[in-house]
Coordinates of C-alpha atoms and ligand atoms in Angstrom, one line a residue:
M1 CA 203.6 171.9 -5.5
L2 CA 202.7 175.6 -4.7
L3 CA 201.2 176.0 -8.2
N4 CA 199.3 172.8 -7.8
E5 CA 197.9 174.0 -4.5
G6 CA 196.5 177.3 -6.0
Q7 CA 199.5 179.5 -4.9
G8 CA 200.3 181.1 -8.3
H9 CA 199.8 184.5 -6.8
L10 CA 203.1 184.2 -5.0
F11 CA 204.9 184.5 -8.3
E12 CA 202.8 187.0 -10.1
H13 CA 205.0 189.9 -9.3
W14 CA 208.3 188.1 -10.1
P15 CA 210.6 189.8 -12.6
E16 CA 212.3 187.9 -15.4
P17 CA 215.1 185.4 -14.5
G18 CA 218.3 187.2 -13.6
V19 CA 216.6 189.9 -11.5
D20 CA 216.4 189.4 -7.8
D21 CA 217.8 185.9 -8.0
D22 CA 219.2 186.0 -4.4
K23 CA 215.8 187.0 -3.1
K24 CA 214.1 184.3 -5.1
K25 CA 216.5 181.7 -3.6
N26 CA 215.8 183.0 -0.2
F27 CA 212.1 182.6 -0.9
F28 CA 212.5 178.9 -1.8
D29 CA 214.8 178.4 1.3
Q30 CA 211.9 179.6 3.3
V31 CA 209.4 177.4 1.4
C32 CA 211.7 174.4 2.2
R33 CA 211.7 175.2 5.9
L34 CA 207.9 175.6 6.0
N35 CA 207.6 172.3 4.1
S36 CA 209.8 170.3 6.3
S37 CA 208.6 171.6 9.6
Y38 CA 204.9 170.6 9.1
P39 CA 203.8 167.0 9.3
G40 CA 202.9 166.1 5.7
G41 CA 204.6 169.3 4.3
L42 CA 203.2 172.5 3.0
A43 CA 200.7 170.8 0.7
A44 CA 199.1 169.1 3.7
Y45 CA 199.1 172.5 5.5
I46 CA 197.3 174.3 2.6
Q47 CA 194.8 171.4 2.2
N48 CA 194.0 171.4 6.0
A49 CA 193.7 175.2 5.9
K50 CA 191.2 175.0 3.0
K51 CA 189.0 172.5 4.9
L52 CA 189.1 174.4 8.2
L53 CA 188.4 177.7 6.5
A54 CA 185.5 176.2 4.7
D55 CA 184.1 174.8 8.0
S56 CA 184.7 178.2 9.7
K57 CA 182.8 180.0 6.8
A58 CA 179.9 177.6 7.1
G59 CA 179.8 178.3 10.8
Q60 CA 180.5 174.6 11.6
N61 CA 181.1 174.1 15.3
P62 CA 183.9 171.5 16.0
Y63 CA 181.8 170.2 18.9
D64 CA 178.7 169.5 16.7
G65 CA 177.3 166.2 17.7
F66 CA 179.1 166.1 21.1
T67 CA 177.3 166.5 24.4
P68 CA 179.4 167.6 27.4
S69 CA 179.2 166.0 30.8
I70 CA 181.2 166.1 34.0
P71 CA 184.2 163.9 33.9
S72 CA 185.5 161.8 36.8
G73 CA 189.1 161.7 37.8
E74 CA 191.5 161.4 40.7
V75 CA 190.9 164.0 43.3
L76 CA 193.9 164.4 45.7
T77 CA 193.9 166.0 49.1
F78 CA 197.3 167.6 50.0
G79 CA 199.0 165.9 52.9
D80 CA 196.8 162.9 53.6
D81 CA 198.1 159.3 53.5
N82 CA 197.1 158.7 50.0
F83 CA 198.9 161.9 48.8
V84 CA 202.0 160.9 50.7
S85 CA 202.2 157.5 49.3
L86 CA 201.5 158.8 45.7
E87 CA 204.3 161.3 46.2
A88 CA 206.6 158.4 47.2
A89 CA 205.5 156.4 44.1
G90 CA 206.1 159.5 41.9
V91 CA 209.6 160.2 43.2
K92 CA 210.5 156.5 42.7
E93 CA 209.3 156.7 39.0
A94 CA 211.0 160.1 38.4
R95 CA 214.3 158.5 37.3
N96 CA 212.2 157.0 34.4
A97 CA 210.9 160.4 33.4
A98 CA 211.8 163.0 30.9
F99 CA 210.6 166.6 31.2
V100 CA 209.5 168.9 28.3
L101 CA 209.0 172.6 28.8
V102 CA 207.0 174.5 26.2
A103 CA 208.6 177.9 26.2
G104 CA 208.0 179.3 22.7
G105 CA 205.4 181.9 23.7
L106 CA 206.4 185.5 24.3
G107 CA 203.7 186.4 26.8
E108 CA 201.9 189.1 24.9
R109 CA 199.1 189.0 27.4
L110 CA 201.6 189.7 30.2
G111 CA 202.9 192.7 28.4
Y112 CA 206.6 191.6 29.2
K113 CA 209.1 191.9 26.5
G114 CA 211.7 189.4 27.7
I115 CA 211.3 185.6 27.9
K116 CA 209.0 184.5 30.6
V117 CA 211.2 181.7 32.0
A118 CA 213.8 184.5 32.9
L119 CA 211.3 186.3 35.2
P120 CA 211.8 185.9 38.9
R121 CA 209.5 183.2 40.3
E122 CA 209.5 185.3 43.5
T123 CA 211.6 188.3 44.4
T124 CA 212.7 187.2 47.9
T125 CA 215.5 185.1 46.3
G126 CA 215.1 186.5 42.7
K127 CA 215.5 183.0 41.3
C128 CA 214.0 182.8 37.9
F129 CA 211.4 180.2 36.7
L130 CA 214.0 178.3 34.7
Q131 CA 216.3 178.0 37.6
H132 CA 213.5 176.7 39.8
Y133 CA 212.4 174.2 37.2
I134 CA 216.0 172.9 36.7
E135 CA 216.6 172.7 40.4
S136 CA 213.3 170.8 40.9
I137 CA 214.2 168.3 38.2
L138 CA 217.7 167.8 39.8
A139 CA 216.1 167.4 43.2
L140 CA 213.8 164.7 41.8
Q141 CA 216.7 163.1 40.1
E142 CA 218.7 163.0 43.3
A143 CA 215.8 161.7 45.4
S144 CA 214.7 159.1 43.0
C145 CA 218.2 157.7 42.4
K146 CA 218.8 157.6 46.2
M147 CA 215.5 155.7 46.6
E148 CA 216.6 153.1 44.0
G149 CA 220.2 152.9 45.4
E150 CA 221.9 154.2 42.2
C151 CA 223.3 157.5 41.1
H152 CA 223.8 157.4 37.3
T153 CA 220.4 158.5 36.0
K154 CA 220.3 161.9 34.5
I155 CA 216.7 163.0 33.8
P156 CA 216.5 164.5 30.3
F157 CA 215.1 168.0 30.0
A158 CA 213.8 169.3 26.6
I159 CA 212.8 172.9 26.0
M160 CA 210.7 174.0 23.1
T161 CA 211.6 177.5 22.0
S162 CA 210.7 179.6 19.0
D163 CA 212.4 182.3 17.0
D164 CA 211.0 184.7 19.7
T165 CA 212.6 182.9 22.6
N166 CA 215.5 180.7 21.4
A167 CA 218.5 182.9 21.6
L168 CA 217.5 184.4 25.0
T169 CA 216.7 180.9 26.5
I170 CA 220.1 179.6 25.3
K171 CA 221.9 182.7 26.7
L172 CA 220.1 182.3 30.1
L173 CA 221.2 178.7 30.4
E174 CA 224.8 179.3 29.2
S175 CA 225.4 182.4 31.4
N176 CA 224.2 180.5 34.4
S177 CA 226.0 177.2 33.8
Y178 CA 222.7 175.5 33.1
F179 CA 221.7 176.2 36.8
G180 CA 223.6 173.1 37.8
M181 CA 222.3 170.6 35.2
E182 CA 224.7 168.9 32.9
P183 CA 224.4 170.7 29.5
S184 CA 224.1 167.3 27.8
Q185 CA 220.9 166.7 29.8
V186 CA 219.2 169.7 28.1
K187 CA 217.9 169.6 24.5
I188 CA 216.5 172.7 22.8
L189 CA 213.9 172.2 20.1
K190 CA 213.0 175.2 18.1
Q191 CA 209.5 175.4 16.7
E192 CA 209.0 177.1 13.3
K193 CA 206.2 179.5 12.6
V194 CA 203.6 178.5 10.0
A195 CA 202.5 180.3 6.8
C196 CA 199.8 182.9 7.1
L197 CA 196.6 182.6 5.1
A198 CA 195.2 185.6 3.2
D199 CA 191.8 184.4 2.3
N200 CA 189.2 181.5 2.4
D201 CA 191.0 179.7 -0.6
A202 CA 194.0 179.3 1.8
R203 CA 196.2 181.5 -0.5
L204 CA 199.4 182.1 1.4
A205 CA 200.0 185.7 2.5
L206 CA 203.2 187.6 1.5
D207 CA 205.0 189.6 4.1
P208 CA 203.8 193.2 3.7
N209 CA 207.4 194.4 3.9
D210 CA 209.0 191.8 1.7
K211 CA 207.4 190.4 -1.5
Y212 CA 209.8 187.4 -1.5
K213 CA 208.8 186.3 1.9
I214 CA 205.7 184.4 3.2
Q215 CA 204.3 185.9 6.2
T216 CA 204.3 183.6 9.2
K217 CA 202.8 183.4 12.7
P218 CA 203.1 180.9 15.6
H219 CA 201.3 177.6 15.3
G220 CA 200.9 177.1 19.0
H221 CA 202.2 174.7 21.7
G222 CA 200.9 171.7 19.9
D223 CA 204.0 171.7 17.8
V224 CA 205.8 170.1 20.7
H225 CA 204.6 166.6 19.7
S226 CA 205.8 166.7 16.1
L227 CA 209.1 168.2 17.2
L228 CA 209.7 165.5 19.8
Y229 CA 208.9 163.0 17.1
S230 CA 211.0 164.3 14.3
S231 CA 214.0 165.1 16.4
G232 CA 214.2 161.4 17.4
L233 CA 214.4 162.3 21.1
L234 CA 211.5 160.0 22.0
E235 CA 213.1 156.9 20.5
Q236 CA 216.3 158.0 22.3
W237 CA 214.5 158.3 25.6
K238 CA 212.8 155.0 25.2
N239 CA 216.2 153.3 24.4
T240 CA 217.6 154.6 27.7
G241 CA 214.7 153.2 29.7
R242 CA 212.4 156.3 30.0
R243 CA 208.7 155.5 30.7
W244 CA 207.1 158.9 31.2
V245 CA 207.1 162.3 29.4
L246 CA 206.1 165.3 31.5
F247 CA 205.0 168.4 29.7
F248 CA 204.7 171.8 31.4
Q249 CA 204.3 175.5 30.7
D250 CA 206.6 178.4 31.3
T251 CA 205.5 180.3 34.4
N252 CA 203.7 178.1 36.9
G253 CA 205.9 178.5 40.0
L254 CA 203.8 175.9 42.0
L255 CA 203.9 173.2 39.5
F256 CA 206.5 171.0 41.1
N257 CA 204.5 170.8 44.2
A258 CA 202.2 168.6 42.2
I259 CA 204.6 166.6 40.0
P260 CA 205.5 163.8 42.5
S261 CA 201.9 162.9 43.4
A262 CA 200.6 163.2 39.8
L263 CA 203.4 161.0 38.5
G264 CA 202.5 158.6 41.3
V265 CA 198.9 158.6 40.0
S266 CA 200.1 157.9 36.4
A267 CA 202.3 155.0 37.6
T268 CA 199.7 153.4 40.0
K269 CA 196.7 153.8 37.7
G270 CA 198.6 153.0 34.5
Y271 CA 197.3 156.1 32.7
N272 CA 198.6 156.6 29.2
V273 CA 197.6 160.2 29.5
N274 CA 197.2 162.0 32.8
S275 CA 196.3 165.8 32.7
L276 CA 196.7 167.9 35.8
A277 CA 193.8 170.0 36.8
V278 CA 192.6 172.4 39.5
P279 CA 189.1 173.4 40.6
R280 CA 188.1 176.1 38.1
K281 CA 186.0 179.2 38.6
A282 CA 183.3 179.5 35.9
K283 CA 184.6 181.7 33.1
E284 CA 188.2 181.6 34.4
A285 CA 190.5 181.9 31.4
I286 CA 191.8 178.3 31.5
G287 CA 190.3 175.4 29.6
G288 CA 187.8 173.0 31.3
I289 CA 188.3 169.2 31.3
T290 CA 185.1 167.8 29.9
K291 CA 183.7 164.4 29.0
L292 CA 182.4 164.6 25.5
T293 CA 179.9 162.0 24.1
H294 CA 179.2 162.0 20.4
V295 CA 175.8 161.0 18.9
D296 CA 177.7 158.0 17.3
G297 CA 178.6 156.8 20.9
R298 CA 182.3 157.9 20.9
T299 CA 183.5 159.4 24.2
M300 CA 186.6 161.3 25.2
V301 CA 187.8 163.2 28.2
I302 CA 189.5 166.4 26.8
N303 CA 190.1 170.0 27.4
V304 CA 187.6 172.4 26.0
E305 CA 189.0 175.9 25.8
Y306 CA 187.4 178.5 28.0
N307 CA 185.9 180.5 25.1
Q308 CA 184.3 177.3 23.8
L309 CA 183.0 175.7 26.9
D310 CA 180.3 178.3 27.7
P311 CA 178.7 178.2 24.1
L312 CA 178.9 174.4 24.1
L313 CA 177.0 174.1 27.4
R314 CA 174.4 176.6 26.3
A315 CA 173.9 174.8 23.1
T316 CA 173.4 171.4 24.8
G317 CA 170.7 172.2 27.4
H318 CA 172.6 174.2 30.1
P319 CA 170.9 177.7 29.8
D320 CA 173.4 179.1 32.4
G321 CA 176.4 178.0 30.4
D322 CA 179.6 177.8 32.2
A323 CA 178.5 178.5 35.8
N324 CA 179.7 177.7 39.3
C325 CA 177.9 174.9 41.1
E326 CA 177.2 174.6 44.9
T327 CA 180.9 174.2 45.6
G328 CA 181.5 177.7 44.2
Y329 CA 183.5 176.2 41.4
S330 CA 182.7 175.1 37.8
P331 CA 182.0 171.3 37.7
Y332 CA 184.6 171.2 34.9
P333 CA 188.1 171.1 36.4
G334 CA 190.6 173.6 35.0
N335 CA 193.2 172.3 32.7
I336 CA 196.6 173.6 33.7
N337 CA 198.4 172.1 30.7
Q338 CA 200.6 169.7 32.7
L339 CA 200.4 166.4 30.9
I340 CA 202.1 163.1 31.8
L341 CA 202.2 160.8 28.9
E342 CA 203.3 157.1 29.0
L343 CA 206.2 157.0 26.5
G344 CA 205.6 153.6 24.9
P345 CA 201.9 154.3 23.8
Y346 CA 202.9 157.9 23.0
I347 CA 205.6 156.7 20.5
E348 CA 203.1 154.2 18.9
E349 CA 200.6 156.9 18.4
L350 CA 203.1 159.4 16.9
K351 CA 204.3 156.7 14.5
K352 CA 200.8 157.0 13.0
T353 CA 200.3 160.7 13.2
H354 CA 204.0 162.0 13.1
G355 CA 202.9 164.3 15.9
A356 CA 200.2 166.1 13.9
I357 CA 197.7 167.6 16.3
S358 CA 194.1 168.5 15.6
E359 CA 194.1 172.1 14.5
F360 CA 191.8 175.1 14.4
V361 CA 191.5 178.4 12.6
N362 CA 190.2 181.6 14.0
P363 CA 189.9 184.2 11.2
K364 CA 188.6 187.7 12.0
Y365 CA 186.2 188.4 9.1
T366 CA 185.6 191.9 7.8
D367 CA 181.8 191.4 7.8
S368 CA 179.1 188.8 8.1
T369 CA 179.5 187.5 4.5
K370 CA 182.7 186.0 5.8
T371 CA 184.4 186.5 2.4
A372 CA 187.5 188.5 3.6
F373 CA 189.7 188.7 6.6
K374 CA 190.7 191.8 8.6
S375 CA 194.2 190.5 8.7
S376 CA 195.9 187.3 7.7
T377 CA 195.2 184.2 9.8
R378 CA 196.9 180.8 10.3
L379 CA 196.3 177.3 11.6
E380 CA 196.8 176.8 15.3
C381 CA 197.2 173.7 17.6
M382 CA 197.4 173.0 21.3
M383 CA 199.4 170.3 23.0
Q384 CA 196.5 169.2 25.2
D385 CA 194.6 168.1 22.1
Y386 CA 196.9 165.1 21.7
P387 CA 194.2 162.6 23.1
K388 CA 191.8 163.7 20.3
T389 CA 193.3 161.1 17.9
L390 CA 193.6 158.2 20.5
P391 CA 191.6 155.1 20.2
P392 CA 188.8 154.4 22.8
T393 CA 191.0 151.8 24.5
A394 CA 193.6 154.4 25.6
K395 CA 193.6 155.1 29.3
V396 CA 193.1 158.8 29.5
G397 CA 192.7 160.3 33.1
F398 CA 193.2 163.4 35.0
T399 CA 194.3 164.4 38.5
V400 CA 192.7 167.3 40.4
M401 CA 194.7 169.1 43.0
D402 CA 194.1 172.3 45.0
A403 CA 195.0 175.4 43.1
W404 CA 196.8 176.9 46.0
L405 CA 199.3 174.0 45.9
A406 CA 199.6 173.5 42.1
Y407 CA 198.7 176.4 40.0
A408 CA 199.8 180.1 39.9
P409 CA 200.6 181.1 36.3
V410 CA 201.9 184.5 35.4
K411 CA 200.0 185.4 32.3
N412 CA 198.1 188.6 32.7
N413 CA 199.3 192.2 32.6
P414 CA 198.4 194.5 35.6
E415 CA 195.5 196.3 33.9
D416 CA 193.9 193.1 32.7
A417 CA 194.5 191.4 36.0
A418 CA 192.8 194.2 37.9
K419 CA 189.7 193.6 35.7
V420 CA 189.4 189.9 36.6
P421 CA 186.0 189.3 38.3
K422 CA 186.2 189.4 42.1
G423 CA 187.0 185.9 43.5
N424 CA 188.7 184.7 40.3
P425 CA 192.5 184.4 40.2
F426 CA 194.5 187.2 38.7
H427 CA 197.2 185.0 37.1
S428 CA 199.6 188.0 37.2
A429 CA 203.2 188.5 38.4
T430 CA 201.7 189.8 41.6
S431 CA 199.4 186.9 42.4
G432 CA 202.0 184.4 41.0
E433 CA 204.5 185.5 43.6
M434 CA 202.1 185.7 46.5
A435 CA 200.9 182.2 45.7
I436 CA 204.4 180.9 46.3
Y437 CA 204.5 182.3 49.9
R438 CA 200.9 181.2 50.6
A439 CA 201.6 177.7 49.4
N440 CA 204.8 177.3 51.4
S441 CA 203.2 178.8 54.5
L442 CA 200.3 176.4 54.2
I443 CA 202.6 173.5 53.7
L444 CA 204.6 174.5 56.8
R445 CA 201.4 174.8 58.7
K446 CA 200.3 171.3 57.7
A447 CA 203.7 170.1 58.8
G448 CA 202.9 171.5 62.3
A449 CA 204.6 174.9 62.4
Q450 CA 202.7 178.0 63.6
I451 CA 202.5 180.3 60.7
S452 CA 200.7 183.6 61.1
D453 CA 197.7 184.5 59.1
P454 CA 198.3 186.7 56.0
V455 CA 197.4 190.4 55.6
V456 CA 195.5 191.6 52.7
S457 CA 197.2 194.1 50.5
T458 CA 196.5 195.7 47.1
F459 CA 199.2 195.9 44.4
N460 CA 198.5 197.2 40.9
G461 CA 194.8 197.1 41.7
Q462 CA 194.9 193.5 42.8
E463 CA 193.8 192.5 46.3
V464 CA 196.1 189.7 47.5
E465 CA 196.9 187.8 50.7
V466 CA 200.4 188.5 51.8
W467 CA 201.8 185.5 53.8
P468 CA 205.2 185.3 55.4
R469 CA 207.7 185.3 52.6
V470 CA 208.7 181.7 52.9
T471 CA 210.7 180.0 50.2
W472 CA 212.9 177.0 49.9
S473 CA 215.1 175.3 47.5
P474 CA 213.6 172.1 45.8
R475 CA 216.2 169.9 47.4
W476 CA 214.9 170.9 50.8
G477 CA 211.2 170.4 50.4
L478 CA 210.6 168.2 47.4
T479 CA 207.7 166.3 49.0
F480 CA 205.4 166.8 51.9
K481 CA 207.1 164.0 53.8
D482 CA 210.4 165.8 53.4
V483 CA 209.1 169.0 54.8
K484 CA 207.4 167.2 57.7
Q485 CA 210.6 165.4 58.6
K486 CA 212.5 168.7 58.7
V487 CA 210.1 171.0 60.5
H488 CA 209.2 170.4 64.1
G489 CA 206.0 171.7 65.6
N490 CA 207.7 174.0 68.1
S491 CA 208.5 176.5 65.4
S492 CA 206.7 179.7 64.5
V493 CA 206.9 182.3 61.8
S494 CA 205.2 185.7 62.0
Q495 CA 203.4 187.3 59.1
R496 CA 206.1 190.0 58.5
S497 CA 208.9 187.4 58.3
V498 CA 211.0 186.3 55.5
L499 CA 212.4 182.7 55.7
V500 CA 214.6 181.3 53.0
I501 CA 215.7 177.7 53.3
N502 CA 218.5 176.4 51.2
G503 CA 220.2 173.1 51.5
R504 CA 218.8 169.7 51.8
N505 CA 219.5 169.0 55.5
V506 CA 218.3 172.1 57.2
V507 CA 216.1 171.2 60.1
I508 CA 213.7 173.8 61.6
D509 CA 213.5 173.1 65.3
G510 CA 212.5 175.7 67.9
L511 CA 212.6 178.5 65.5
S512 CA 210.7 181.6 66.5
L513 CA 211.0 183.9 63.6
D514 CA 209.8 187.4 63.6
G515 CA 212.1 189.0 61.0
A516 CA 214.3 187.6 58.3
L517 CA 216.4 184.5 58.3
I518 CA 218.9 184.3 55.5
V519 CA 217.3 187.2 53.6
N520 CA 215.6 190.5 54.7
S521 CA 213.9 191.5 57.8
V522 CA 211.8 194.6 57.2
D523 CA 208.7 196.2 58.6
E524 CA 207.5 197.5 55.2
A525 CA 208.8 194.5 53.3
E526 CA 207.1 195.4 50.1
Q527 CA 207.3 198.8 48.6
H528 CA 204.5 199.7 46.2
V529 CA 205.5 200.3 42.6
D530 CA 203.1 201.6 40.0
H531 CA 203.3 199.6 36.8
R532 CA 203.3 202.9 34.8
D533 CA 206.5 204.1 36.6
T534 CA 209.1 203.7 33.9
S535 CA 212.0 204.5 36.3
E536 CA 211.6 200.9 37.6
K537 CA 212.6 197.7 35.9
E538 CA 209.9 196.1 33.8
E539 CA 209.9 192.9 35.8
T540 CA 209.2 195.0 39.0
R541 CA 206.5 197.1 37.4
I542 CA 204.4 194.2 36.4
R543 CA 204.2 192.9 39.9
G544 CA 203.5 196.2 41.7
F545 CA 206.0 196.0 44.5
K546 CA 209.6 195.5 45.4
F547 CA 211.5 194.5 48.5
E548 CA 213.3 197.1 50.5
K549 CA 216.4 195.2 51.8
V550 CA 217.1 196.9 55.1
E551 CA 218.8 194.4 57.2
Q552 CA 219.7 190.7 56.8
L553 CA 221.3 187.8 58.5
E554 CA 222.9 185.3 56.2
V555 CA 224.6 182.3 57.6
N556 CA 226.9 180.2 55.3
Y557 CA 227.9 176.8 56.7
T558 CA 231.0 175.7 54.8
E559 CA 231.5 172.5 56.9
P560 CA 228.8 169.9 57.4
G561 CA 227.7 169.0 60.9
K562 CA 225.6 170.4 63.7
H563 CA 225.5 174.2 64.0
C564 CA 223.6 176.3 66.4
L565 CA 222.3 179.8 65.5
S566 CA 222.0 181.9 68.8
P567 CA 219.6 184.8 68.9
Ligands
LIG1 N1 203.8 178.2 23.8 C1 204.7 177.7 22.9 O1 205.7 177.1 23.4 N2 204.5 178.0 21.6 C2 203.5 178.6 21.1 O2 203.4 178.7 19.9 C3 202.5 179.1 22.0 C4 202.7 179.0 23.4 P1 199.9 180.5 26.9 P2 197.3 179.5 26.4 O3 197.3 176.9 32.0 O4 196.4 178.8 32.1 C5 197.0 177.3 27.8 O5 199.8 181.5 25.8 O6 197.6 178.8 25.1 C6 203.9 178.0 25.3 C7 195.9 176.2 27.6 O7 195.6 176.2 26.2 O8 200.5 180.9 28.2 O9 196.4 180.7 26.3 C8 204.1 179.2 26.1 O10 205.4 179.7 26.1 C9 194.7 176.5 28.5 O11 193.8 175.3 28.4 O12 198.5 179.8 27.3 O13 196.5 178.5 27.4 C10 203.5 178.7 27.5 O14 204.5 178.0 28.2 C11 195.1 176.7 29.9 O15 195.5 175.5 30.5 C12 202.5 177.7 27.0 O16 202.7 177.3 25.7 C13 196.2 177.7 30.0 O17 197.3 177.5 29.2 C14 201.0 178.2 27.2 O18 200.9 179.3 26.4 C15 196.7 177.8 31.5

């Protein structure tokens, strides 16, 4: 097969039989892995690569023939009656859901060496992203089952890892007893890398350090579809009555604020595909959801990556390109890569495609003749491109929510974050943590509590609002209705306060907090940390501050019942 596909160069340097036989066997083992992990096998990979490389050389734009226009979708307003009823509908449906976390990326942009799901979501409690995600799924499971009067459902949770993240993800789960989830609920799917391409003829590149090894690189988060299909998980989920598959990314600490209502939208609108989106600042480094109309009449509502949206707009009669409109935002909502797919139609589609996703290639050429590459390249794919192969009858929608409520990813290192244009979000560890406190403070405010205004502070060159450090466990505040029922209007929290709420039945009544409840009460809560200070832990350096734990009041109730906490 390799010879048929023009890969004879891979064997040119091979010595006669009997020499290096073990290494040759390892070579074919790798070829087998590369062959079985790609829909259609390695031959299909090489053929797809030849076509995409030829298109790239010819300067063909994948959006040729398409005109972009502003799409229309569901726009939700946090806390209004519609939002509250959608949240209730979503919680009800949650017992029919399965969750999929794509966590194969290493976070090179963040400049953090560990796995991103092990990073603290916020440093008041120090709980990591993975713990928060699992606790959120368990809280949904508990609430959903309670609503339906049953208690058997276990919501499945799949995690896509890669060679870069697999061992550390498993270790994190095992050393923390799966954060309370039953181990059988969790399925790990490891994505394989794909072969690198050395030239325009799609000749596979050999590893510079090992002539019996094909060089490989990540294929992208789009692999999740073929892995779910080939693992048989989707059929298994269908057979146990699942109806929805919810995909999400590794470091968005606000995401679960949006899940109940977005799932409610999917269920009430009957969407086969529902993408979550937030208002997006022009040129912000997240994809824009766009309606594309082809000259042949086809239309689709799809994510257009940030680096392609601006040129596409300029080429189709919008001389300002990707620009903010009168609202101060781009008219193209920002894709936050949280997809809700209806399982039945999803399986039917994957039976046809086996999970293959539309791919792209991004070679860096040595010069304008485009004949040679600076370094090897590979095909890539993105999970949000799934709708590209769907028939026009598919119900594809999207749901827009406020960014303060739903989106605060941790992607950028301090230096890059500090260079983000003023007014655009930093998407750093610093802003990701501050966004949690801001969202929780705003939710408490909306529930009627008096929450002081934030102060503005600069950490690692990023000016952020510092709200009271309010954080709670998902079981306490899963939906706005839950929070509203548990917070009475006669409560207040000052800016310098820390409030950690754990436990489902805590009611906040008559609280006047100017200090720390459960965790730390400090004047200078955050100590500045320079990201170049190597004496600090890496996870602290990338956020630019740490808590000085001076004094704390922690109350543990071992018996249920009414307890009164006196000043
Ligand atoms: N990931 C994998 O699991 N495997 C891989 O091979 C690669 C990544 P990035 P990206 O929400 O801000 C996406 O690198 O791809 C996981 C959208 O394309 O953080 O640059 C990885 O672990 C973009 O439209 O993001 O941009 C992580 O969980 C916009 O929505 C996830 O995939 C943007 O995210 C995303 O990987 C955003």
